[in-house]
Structures are given as C-alpha cells and as structure tokens.
C-alpha cells in the first residue's frame, strides 16, 4: 500500500553520485508498507513494516495519506486481524504506528535489533534515520515477549513466506520472499529503494555496509530471474508502472497482477 511520497534529488539518494559524472536530477520517492494475506484457509494477515508516524512525517516534511490502521479496512482487513508485523529494518519510515498493533507478534532480525539498541546507533549518521521512541517500543515488545528475532540467513515465517537476511542498507536488513499462485514475490523493502540501484549497479546513499549492499543486489537479481518472480522495490514509483492497481483502492498495488 502506497501511503506517502516526496521528491528528492539523485545526488542525495545514490552513494557518491558525483563519480558517475551525470547531472543531478529530481527523483520521485514513494512510501509503502505491504500486506501479505494468506488466501488459503488460515486467512492469516502479515503486515510488512508499519510506515511512518504522522508526527514524524510532518516533522520531516513528507506527504502522507494514511497509516496502516486507516488503510487496512480499504482491503477489508480489520487492524486486529494482523497477527504478525515484520520489521524489515528499523528506519523511521518503517517502524511508525507500531502501537496500532498491540497484540501482534513483531518479527525482525537479531542483527537489526542489536544494532539499534547499541551505542553506535546513537551517532548522528545512524540516529538521523531512526525514531528513539519507536526503538523504545521495540525494546518494550522484547521485554514483553512479543518480539521474535531471526538469527539465520533464511527464516520460514509461515508456509510460503521466507525472511532472508541481507544487511547492507542497515546491519540487519531483511527481504521477504512470498510464494503465490504465479510464482514468487520478492519484496526487497530497502535492500532496493529504486530499481536503478540494480539496473545501473548504483548503491543507495544510506548504508551500513557497502560490500553487503552489493551482495544484496546480486541476490535480488538472482531471485528476480527465477520463474514467476516479481521484484518489488521499497521506494520506487516504478512499482506502480510494473504492477496493476488493486481493484479495491488506487493506492494499493496488486503484485499478483503484473501490468502487460
Ligand atoms: Zn525506507
């Protein structure tokens, strides 16, 4: 579900953009969270990331149309029906609104949790991308036994849903692989903000580990080449060009229906 947008510059978005010798230009950015609904008997609903909180978005000058609790009913899903919230990484635009899901199990990687609760995460270049109160909510969820931390390279969350640790953008960045009737949706989240990162081999500006970021691009390209694979970038308006709109609402992209 696309819940916000902004316009930025390529020079701010790609790591050392000046080395490419290209003029700077505007870059459109979309903001998403993702809903995985089990179409089989279970009806299980998994929310992948929770967007940013209204106040944080306003403070940082981002346009926002809705939060998950506002938006899920557009798909006929009650917020209480979300049993699991996956946090792909703990940047502010992925951890807002967690309080809307007080009963859900939260799943993220151990590496990500350890990093954001460590001293180095409070240094300016990292702290800029997180919200202290939201990291505190994760800590409270941990204390309450509501947080599951993945430690393996690949973790099966539920039948057909795998969480794969890639790192790079953040120390514990996860991607999500979801099997459906047509093949596999590879939900990159911020392991791939814009398709251009893979297509032009052009790392994103915000990173924790450049070699890991390059390896994540290689893995995503390999997975995307699989039969029936659909690669979904985390912030690219191109997602809306590649996939049809959901019949329920124009802000929802239907990953099950590639646009032809
Ligand atoms: Zn993001």
PDB file of C-alpha atoms and ligand atoms in Angstrom:
ATOM      1  CA  UNK A   1       0.000   0.000   0.000  1.00  0.00           C
ATOM      2  CA  UNK A   2       1.476   3.318  -1.044  1.00  0.00           C
ATOM      3  CA  UNK A   3       0.926   5.718   1.828  1.00  0.00           C
ATOM      4  CA  UNK A   4       3.113   8.709   1.007  1.00  0.00           C
ATOM      5  CA  UNK A   5       5.537  10.344  -1.381  1.00  0.00           C
ATOM      6  CA  UNK A   6       8.163  13.018  -1.800  1.00  0.00           C
ATOM      7  CA  UNK A   7      10.522  14.409  -4.417  1.00  0.00           C
ATOM      8  CA  UNK A   8      14.260  14.356  -3.713  1.00  0.00           C
ATOM      9  CA  UNK A   9      17.479  14.573  -5.757  1.00  0.00           C
ATOM     10  CA  UNK A  10      19.616  11.812  -7.228  1.00  0.00           C
ATOM     11  CA  UNK A  11      22.731  13.377  -5.690  1.00  0.00           C
ATOM     12  CA  UNK A  12      21.173  12.858  -2.256  1.00  0.00           C
ATOM     13  CA  UNK A  13      19.924   9.376  -2.998  1.00  0.00           C
ATOM     14  CA  UNK A  14      22.850   7.494  -4.511  1.00  0.00           C
ATOM     15  CA  UNK A  15      26.148   6.875  -2.766  1.00  0.00           C
ATOM     16  CA  UNK A  16      28.862   9.204  -4.127  1.00  0.00           C
ATOM     17  CA  UNK A  17      26.670  10.161  -7.072  1.00  0.00           C
ATOM     18  CA  UNK A  18      29.368  12.516  -8.394  1.00  0.00           C
ATOM     19  CA  UNK A  19      31.515   9.586  -9.548  1.00  0.00           C
ATOM     20  CA  UNK A  20      29.017   8.823 -12.336  1.00  0.00           C
ATOM     21  CA  UNK A  21      29.588  12.199 -13.997  1.00  0.00           C
ATOM     22  CA  UNK A  22      25.873  12.667 -14.635  1.00  0.00           C
ATOM     23  CA  UNK A  23      23.834  15.801 -13.968  1.00  0.00           C
ATOM     24  CA  UNK A  24      21.766  15.804 -10.797  1.00  0.00           C
ATOM     25  CA  UNK A  25      18.030  15.489 -11.314  1.00  0.00           C
ATOM     26  CA  UNK A  26      14.799  15.129  -9.381  1.00  0.00           C
ATOM     27  CA  UNK A  27      13.906  11.685  -8.058  1.00  0.00           C
ATOM     28  CA  UNK A  28      10.379  10.682  -7.042  1.00  0.00           C
ATOM     29  CA  UNK A  29      10.110   8.558  -3.929  1.00  0.00           C
ATOM     30  CA  UNK A  30       7.084   6.542  -2.805  1.00  0.00           C
ATOM     31  CA  UNK A  31       6.481   5.180   0.685  1.00  0.00           C
ATOM     32  CA  UNK A  32       4.927   1.766   1.193  1.00  0.00           C
ATOM     33  CA  UNK A  33       4.002  -0.829   3.694  1.00  0.00           C
ATOM     34  CA  UNK A  34       2.988  -4.275   2.498  1.00  0.00           C
ATOM     35  CA  UNK A  35       0.217  -6.708   3.367  1.00  0.00           C
ATOM     36  CA  UNK A  36       0.566 -10.464   2.927  1.00  0.00           C
ATOM     37  CA  UNK A  37      -2.778 -12.194   3.094  1.00  0.00           C
ATOM     38  CA  UNK A  38      -2.936 -15.978   3.089  1.00  0.00           C
ATOM     39  CA  UNK A  39      -5.591 -16.804   0.530  1.00  0.00           C
ATOM     40  CA  UNK A  40      -5.824 -20.369   1.855  1.00  0.00           C
ATOM     41  CA  UNK A  41      -7.861 -21.491   4.835  1.00  0.00           C
ATOM     42  CA  UNK A  42      -5.911 -19.643   7.524  1.00  0.00           C
ATOM     43  CA  UNK A  43      -6.697 -16.097   6.388  1.00  0.00           C
ATOM     44  CA  UNK A  44      -3.532 -15.124   8.239  1.00  0.00           C
ATOM     45  CA  UNK A  45      -2.545 -11.470   7.743  1.00  0.00           C
ATOM     46  CA  UNK A  46       1.074 -10.335   7.955  1.00  0.00           C
ATOM     47  CA  UNK A  47       1.966  -6.669   7.780  1.00  0.00           C
ATOM     48  CA  UNK A  48       5.453  -5.916   6.473  1.00  0.00           C
ATOM     49  CA  UNK A  49       6.611  -2.635   8.022  1.00  0.00           C
ATOM     50  CA  UNK A  50       4.305  -0.037   9.543  1.00  0.00           C
ATOM     51  CA  UNK A  51       5.134   3.135   7.612  1.00  0.00           C
ATOM     52  CA  UNK A  52       5.985   6.342   9.396  1.00  0.00           C
ATOM     53  CA  UNK A  53       4.035   8.035  12.164  1.00  0.00           C
ATOM     54  CA  UNK A  54       2.089  11.196  11.266  1.00  0.00           C
ATOM     55  CA  UNK A  55       4.087  13.402  13.584  1.00  0.00           C
ATOM     56  CA  UNK A  56       7.451  12.107  12.355  1.00  0.00           C
ATOM     57  CA  UNK A  57       6.367  12.529   8.736  1.00  0.00           C
ATOM     58  CA  UNK A  58       5.193  16.082   9.355  1.00  0.00           C
ATOM     59  CA  UNK A  59       8.433  16.962  11.147  1.00  0.00           C
ATOM     60  CA  UNK A  60      10.480  15.538   8.269  1.00  0.00           C
ATOM     61  CA  UNK A  61       8.362  17.150   5.539  1.00  0.00           C
ATOM     62  CA  UNK A  62       6.887  14.013   3.950  1.00  0.00           C
ATOM     63  CA  UNK A  63       3.400  13.798   2.477  1.00  0.00           C
ATOM     64  CA  UNK A  64       1.325  11.044   3.994  1.00  0.00           C
ATOM     65  CA  UNK A  65      -2.179   9.870   3.155  1.00  0.00           C
ATOM     66  CA  UNK A  66      -2.804   7.138   5.681  1.00  0.00           C
ATOM     67  CA  UNK A  67      -1.392   4.877   8.375  1.00  0.00           C
ATOM     68  CA  UNK A  68      -1.863   1.078   8.320  1.00  0.00           C
ATOM     69  CA  UNK A  69      -4.857   1.174  10.692  1.00  0.00           C
ATOM     70  CA  UNK A  70      -6.604   3.671   8.363  1.00  0.00           C
ATOM     71  CA  UNK A  71      -5.702   1.740   5.247  1.00  0.00           C
ATOM     72  CA  UNK A  72      -6.239  -1.932   6.027  1.00  0.00           C
ATOM     73  CA  UNK A  73     -10.064  -1.600   6.109  1.00  0.00           C
ATOM     74  CA  UNK A  74      -9.851  -0.469   2.433  1.00  0.00           C
ATOM     75  CA  UNK A  75      -8.852  -4.075   1.748  1.00  0.00           C
ATOM     76  CA  UNK A  76     -11.499  -5.455   4.060  1.00  0.00           C
ATOM     77  CA  UNK A  77      -8.966  -6.221   6.791  1.00  0.00           C
ATOM     78  CA  UNK A  78      -9.535  -5.184  10.399  1.00  0.00           C
ATOM     79  CA  UNK A  79      -6.281  -3.994  12.035  1.00  0.00           C
ATOM     80  CA  UNK A  80      -6.888  -6.552  14.836  1.00  0.00           C
ATOM     81  CA  UNK A  81      -6.639  -9.300  12.206  1.00  0.00           C
ATOM     82  CA  UNK A  82      -2.903  -8.608  11.748  1.00  0.00           C
ATOM     83  CA  UNK A  83      -1.244 -11.447  13.623  1.00  0.00           C
ATOM     84  CA  UNK A  84       2.346 -10.671  12.643  1.00  0.00           C
ATOM     85  CA  UNK A  85       4.256  -7.491  11.892  1.00  0.00           C
ATOM     86  CA  UNK A  86       7.596  -7.933  10.130  1.00  0.00           C
ATOM     87  CA  UNK A  87      10.026  -5.046  10.540  1.00  0.00           C
ATOM     88  CA  UNK A  88      12.436  -5.303   7.595  1.00  0.00           C
ATOM     89  CA  UNK A  89      14.704  -2.726   9.228  1.00  0.00           C
ATOM     90  CA  UNK A  90      14.343  -0.133  11.965  1.00  0.00           C
ATOM     91  CA  UNK A  91      14.411   3.109   9.975  1.00  0.00           C
ATOM     92  CA  UNK A  92      11.754   5.651  10.958  1.00  0.00           C
ATOM     93  CA  UNK A  93       9.679   5.225   7.798  1.00  0.00           C
ATOM     94  CA  UNK A  94       9.264   1.503   8.569  1.00  0.00           C
ATOM     95  CA  UNK A  95       8.646   1.497  12.346  1.00  0.00           C
ATOM     96  CA  UNK A  96       5.943   4.143  12.881  1.00  0.00           C
ATOM     97  CA  UNK A  97       2.459   3.208  14.055  1.00  0.00           C
ATOM     98  CA  UNK A  98       3.574   0.030  15.855  1.00  0.00           C
ATOM     99  CA  UNK A  99       1.205   0.925  18.682  1.00  0.00           C
ATOM    100  CA  UNK A 100      -1.700   0.273  16.282  1.00  0.00           C
ATOM    101  CA  UNK A 101      -0.931  -3.444  16.625  1.00  0.00           C
ATOM    102  CA  UNK A 102      -0.618  -4.073  20.367  1.00  0.00           C
ATOM    103  CA  UNK A 103      -1.349  -7.790  20.115  1.00  0.00           C
ATOM    104  CA  UNK A 104       0.637  -8.716  17.026  1.00  0.00           C
ATOM    105  CA  UNK A 105       3.878 -10.659  17.161  1.00  0.00           C
ATOM    106  CA  UNK A 106       6.714  -8.466  15.863  1.00  0.00           C
ATOM    107  CA  UNK A 107       9.490 -10.135  13.861  1.00  0.00           C
ATOM    108  CA  UNK A 108      12.814  -8.595  12.897  1.00  0.00           C
ATOM    109  CA  UNK A 109      16.420  -9.754  12.717  1.00  0.00           C
ATOM    110  CA  UNK A 110      18.581 -10.098  15.786  1.00  0.00           C
ATOM    111  CA  UNK A 111      21.334  -8.161  13.983  1.00  0.00           C
ATOM    112  CA  UNK A 112      18.970  -5.235  13.406  1.00  0.00           C
ATOM    113  CA  UNK A 113      17.702  -5.220  16.977  1.00  0.00           C
ATOM    114  CA  UNK A 114      21.208  -5.470  18.419  1.00  0.00           C
ATOM    115  CA  UNK A 115      22.418  -2.611  16.250  1.00  0.00           C
ATOM    116  CA  UNK A 116      19.626  -0.142  17.038  1.00  0.00           C
ATOM    117  CA  UNK A 117      19.891  -0.809  20.755  1.00  0.00           C
ATOM    118  CA  UNK A 118      23.666  -0.294  20.712  1.00  0.00           C
ATOM    119  CA  UNK A 119      25.644   2.887  21.393  1.00  0.00           C
ATOM    120  CA  UNK A 120      26.827   3.379  17.800  1.00  0.00           C
ATOM    121  CA  UNK A 121      23.206   3.702  16.612  1.00  0.00           C
ATOM    122  CA  UNK A 122      23.057   6.970  18.527  1.00  0.00           C
ATOM    123  CA  UNK A 123      25.797   8.505  16.360  1.00  0.00           C
ATOM    124  CA  UNK A 124      24.448  11.133  14.019  1.00  0.00           C
ATOM    125  CA  UNK A 125      24.617   9.325  10.665  1.00  0.00           C
ATOM    126  CA  UNK A 126      22.585   6.436  12.049  1.00  0.00           C
ATOM    127  CA  UNK A 127      20.368   8.249  14.572  1.00  0.00           C
ATOM    128  CA  UNK A 128      19.093  10.507  11.796  1.00  0.00           C
ATOM    129  CA  UNK A 129      17.187   7.576  10.312  1.00  0.00           C
ATOM    130  CA  UNK A 130      15.509   6.276  13.445  1.00  0.00           C
ATOM    131  CA  UNK A 131      12.976   7.495  15.985  1.00  0.00           C
ATOM    132  CA  UNK A 132      14.091   6.969  19.584  1.00  0.00           C
ATOM    133  CA  UNK A 133      10.540   6.378  20.851  1.00  0.00           C
ATOM    134  CA  UNK A 134       9.953   3.721  18.206  1.00  0.00           C
ATOM    135  CA  UNK A 135      13.153   1.864  19.061  1.00  0.00           C
ATOM    136  CA  UNK A 136      11.947   2.023  22.683  1.00  0.00           C
ATOM    137  CA  UNK A 137       8.665   0.383  21.619  1.00  0.00           C
ATOM    138  CA  UNK A 138      10.679  -2.485  20.112  1.00  0.00           C
ATOM    139  CA  UNK A 139      12.624  -2.814  23.360  1.00  0.00           C
ATOM    140  CA  UNK A 140       9.352  -2.907  25.318  1.00  0.00           C
ATOM    141  CA  UNK A 141       7.942  -5.516  22.945  1.00  0.00           C
ATOM    142  CA  UNK A 142      11.097  -7.552  23.528  1.00  0.00           C
ATOM    143  CA  UNK A 143      10.663  -7.321  27.310  1.00  0.00           C
ATOM    144  CA  UNK A 144       7.005  -8.337  26.933  1.00  0.00           C
ATOM    145  CA  UNK A 145       7.977 -11.439  24.947  1.00  0.00           C
ATOM    146  CA  UNK A 146       6.235 -10.121  21.837  1.00  0.00           C
ATOM    147  CA  UNK A 147       9.346  -9.757  19.683  1.00  0.00           C
ATOM    148  CA  UNK A 148      10.805 -12.626  17.675  1.00  0.00           C
ATOM    149  CA  UNK A 149      14.379 -12.120  16.494  1.00  0.00           C
ATOM    150  CA  UNK A 150      15.625 -14.088  13.499  1.00  0.00           C
ATOM    151  CA  UNK A 151      19.206 -15.287  13.578  1.00  0.00           C
ATOM    152  CA  UNK A 152      19.527 -17.438  10.488  1.00  0.00           C
ATOM    153  CA  UNK A 153      20.293 -16.377   6.948  1.00  0.00           C
ATOM    154  CA  UNK A 154      16.818 -17.500   5.968  1.00  0.00           C
ATOM    155  CA  UNK A 155      13.839 -17.994   8.282  1.00  0.00           C
ATOM    156  CA  UNK A 156      10.484 -19.508   7.377  1.00  0.00           C
ATOM    157  CA  UNK A 157       7.878 -17.202   8.880  1.00  0.00           C
ATOM    158  CA  UNK A 158       4.858 -19.171   7.673  1.00  0.00           C
ATOM    159  CA  UNK A 159       4.117 -21.528   4.770  1.00  0.00           C
ATOM    160  CA  UNK A 160       5.337 -19.699   1.648  1.00  0.00           C
ATOM    161  CA  UNK A 161       6.879 -16.755   3.499  1.00  0.00           C
ATOM    162  CA  UNK A 162      10.652 -16.550   3.989  1.00  0.00           C
ATOM    163  CA  UNK A 163      12.629 -13.784   5.676  1.00  0.00           C
ATOM    164  CA  UNK A 164      16.128 -13.502   4.238  1.00  0.00           C
ATOM    165  CA  UNK A 165      18.873 -11.551   5.976  1.00  0.00           C
ATOM    166  CA  UNK A 166      20.859  -9.354   3.570  1.00  0.00           C
ATOM    167  CA  UNK A 167      22.218  -6.420   5.603  1.00  0.00           C
ATOM    168  CA  UNK A 168      23.906  -3.632   3.624  1.00  0.00           C
ATOM    169  CA  UNK A 169      21.420  -0.767   3.912  1.00  0.00           C
ATOM    170  CA  UNK A 170      21.227  -1.482   7.646  1.00  0.00           C
ATOM    171  CA  UNK A 171      23.100  -4.195   9.592  1.00  0.00           C
ATOM    172  CA  UNK A 172      20.073  -6.490   9.809  1.00  0.00           C
ATOM    173  CA  UNK A 173      18.019  -5.581   6.726  1.00  0.00           C
ATOM    174  CA  UNK A 174      15.620  -8.367   5.729  1.00  0.00           C
ATOM    175  CA  UNK A 175      13.988  -9.094   2.409  1.00  0.00           C
ATOM    176  CA  UNK A 176      10.754 -11.091   2.219  1.00  0.00           C
ATOM    177  CA  UNK A 177      10.034 -13.841  -0.274  1.00  0.00           C
ATOM    178  CA  UNK A 178       6.366 -14.751  -0.717  1.00  0.00           C
ATOM    179  CA  UNK A 179       5.142 -17.699  -2.780  1.00  0.00           C
ATOM    180  CA  UNK A 180       1.847 -17.266  -4.609  1.00  0.00           C
ATOM    181  CA  UNK A 181      -0.050 -18.955  -7.461  1.00  0.00           C
ATOM    182  CA  UNK A 182       2.059 -17.155 -10.085  1.00  0.00           C
ATOM    183  CA  UNK A 183       5.496 -17.807  -8.545  1.00  0.00           C
ATOM    184  CA  UNK A 184       7.317 -15.659  -6.017  1.00  0.00           C
ATOM    185  CA  UNK A 185       7.073 -12.055  -4.936  1.00  0.00           C
ATOM    186  CA  UNK A 186      10.496 -10.799  -3.868  1.00  0.00           C
ATOM    187  CA  UNK A 187       9.787  -7.928  -1.533  1.00  0.00           C
ATOM    188  CA  UNK A 188      13.082  -6.088  -1.320  1.00  0.00           C
ATOM    189  CA  UNK A 189      11.989  -3.325   1.053  1.00  0.00           C
ATOM    190  CA  UNK A 190      15.002  -1.020   1.399  1.00  0.00           C
ATOM    191  CA  UNK A 191      17.563  -3.565   0.222  1.00  0.00           C
ATOM    192  CA  UNK A 192      16.471  -1.953  -3.075  1.00  0.00           C
ATOM    193  CA  UNK A 193      14.939   1.532  -2.868  1.00  0.00           C
ATOM    194  CA  UNK A 194      14.916   2.105  -6.634  1.00  0.00           C
ATOM    195  CA  UNK A 195      15.294  -0.422  -9.469  1.00  0.00           C
ATOM    196  CA  UNK A 196      18.076   1.804 -10.784  1.00  0.00           C
ATOM    197  CA  UNK A 197      20.318   0.520  -7.979  1.00  0.00           C
ATOM    198  CA  UNK A 198      20.401  -2.913  -9.619  1.00  0.00           C
ATOM    199  CA  UNK A 199      19.955  -1.817 -13.223  1.00  0.00           C
ATOM    200  CA  UNK A 200      22.829   0.734 -13.046  1.00  0.00           C
ATOM    201  CA  UNK A 201      24.764  -1.009 -10.234  1.00  0.00           C
ATOM    202  CA  UNK A 202      24.429   2.179  -8.214  1.00  0.00           C
ATOM    203  CA  UNK A 203      24.385   1.822  -4.408  1.00  0.00           C
ATOM    204  CA  UNK A 204      21.947   3.833  -2.316  1.00  0.00           C
ATOM    205  CA  UNK A 205      23.339   6.712  -0.269  1.00  0.00           C
ATOM    206  CA  UNK A 206      22.246   5.445   3.137  1.00  0.00           C
ATOM    207  CA  UNK A 207      24.214   2.345   4.005  1.00  0.00           C
ATOM    208  CA  UNK A 208      25.870   0.460   6.819  1.00  0.00           C
ATOM    209  CA  UNK A 209      27.994  -1.949   4.767  1.00  0.00           C
ATOM    210  CA  UNK A 210      28.773  -1.366   1.090  1.00  0.00           C
ATOM    211  CA  UNK A 211      30.007  -4.892   0.219  1.00  0.00           C
ATOM    212  CA  UNK A 212      26.847  -6.344   1.822  1.00  0.00           C
ATOM    213  CA  UNK A 213      24.722  -3.893  -0.162  1.00  0.00           C
ATOM    214  CA  UNK A 214      26.340  -5.044  -3.423  1.00  0.00           C
ATOM    215  CA  UNK A 215      25.816  -8.693  -2.403  1.00  0.00           C
ATOM    216  CA  UNK A 216      22.156  -7.940  -1.661  1.00  0.00           C
ATOM    217  CA  UNK A 217      21.757  -6.509  -5.174  1.00  0.00           C
ATOM    218  CA  UNK A 218      23.300  -9.699  -6.595  1.00  0.00           C
ATOM    219  CA  UNK A 219      20.956 -11.885  -4.554  1.00  0.00           C
ATOM    220  CA  UNK A 220      17.897  -9.849  -5.548  1.00  0.00           C
ATOM    221  CA  UNK A 221      18.866 -10.004  -9.232  1.00  0.00           C
ATOM    222  CA  UNK A 222      19.328 -13.766  -8.952  1.00  0.00           C
ATOM    223  CA  UNK A 223      15.973 -14.255  -7.205  1.00  0.00           C
ATOM    224  CA  UNK A 224      14.248 -11.926  -9.679  1.00  0.00           C
ATOM    225  CA  UNK A 225      15.452 -14.129 -12.557  1.00  0.00           C
ATOM    226  CA  UNK A 226      13.573 -17.135 -11.163  1.00  0.00           C
ATOM    227  CA  UNK A 227      10.386 -18.423 -12.807  1.00  0.00           C
ATOM    228  CA  UNK A 228       7.354 -16.286 -12.000  1.00  0.00           C
ATOM    229  CA  UNK A 229       9.421 -13.943  -9.834  1.00  0.00           C
ATOM    230  CA  UNK A 230       8.293 -10.352  -9.293  1.00  0.00           C
ATOM    231  CA  UNK A 231      10.788  -7.975  -7.718  1.00  0.00           C
ATOM    232  CA  UNK A 232       9.280  -5.200  -5.617  1.00  0.00           C
ATOM    233  CA  UNK A 233      11.499  -2.227  -4.788  1.00  0.00           C
ATOM    234  CA  UNK A 234      10.971  -0.420  -1.497  1.00  0.00           C
ATOM    235  CA  UNK A 235      10.505   3.210  -2.597  1.00  0.00           C
ATOM    236  CA  UNK A 236      10.278   3.270  -6.385  1.00  0.00           C
ATOM    237  CA  UNK A 237       7.224   4.779  -8.158  1.00  0.00           C
ATOM    238  CA  UNK A 238       8.130   2.353 -10.968  1.00  0.00           C
ATOM    239  CA  UNK A 239       6.393  -0.320  -8.846  1.00  0.00           C
ATOM    240  CA  UNK A 240       3.107   1.261  -9.943  1.00  0.00           C
ATOM    241  CA  UNK A 241       4.132   1.007 -13.588  1.00  0.00           C
ATOM    242  CA  UNK A 242       5.186  -2.628 -13.294  1.00  0.00           C
ATOM    243  CA  UNK A 243       2.137  -3.886 -11.407  1.00  0.00           C
ATOM    244  CA  UNK A 244      -1.567  -3.267 -11.846  1.00  0.00           C
ATOM    245  CA  UNK A 245      -3.576  -1.258  -9.347  1.00  0.00           C
ATOM    246  CA  UNK A 246      -5.625  -3.252  -6.861  1.00  0.00           C
ATOM    247  CA  UNK A 247      -9.330  -3.164  -7.687  1.00  0.00           C
ATOM    248  CA  UNK A 248     -10.125  -2.210  -4.084  1.00  0.00           C
ATOM    249  CA  UNK A 249      -8.186   1.040  -3.967  1.00  0.00           C
ATOM    250  CA  UNK A 250      -5.909   3.026  -6.314  1.00  0.00           C
ATOM    251  CA  UNK A 251      -3.214   3.416  -3.655  1.00  0.00           C
ATOM    252  CA  UNK A 252      -2.809  -0.345  -3.438  1.00  0.00           C
ATOM    253  CA  UNK A 253      -0.545  -2.046  -5.931  1.00  0.00           C
ATOM    254  CA  UNK A 254      -1.604  -5.519  -6.922  1.00  0.00           C
ATOM    255  CA  UNK A 255       1.590  -7.548  -7.071  1.00  0.00           C
ATOM    256  CA  UNK A 256      -0.367 -10.578  -8.211  1.00  0.00           C
ATOM    257  CA  UNK A 257      -1.194  -8.842 -11.482  1.00  0.00           C
ATOM    258  CA  UNK A 258       1.843  -7.663 -13.428  1.00  0.00           C
ATOM    259  CA  UNK A 259       0.886  -4.945 -15.906  1.00  0.00           C
ATOM    260  CA  UNK A 260       1.264  -6.039 -19.519  1.00  0.00           C
TER     261      UNK A 260
HETATM  262 ZN1  LIG B   1      12.515   3.252   3.719  1.00  0.00          ZN
END
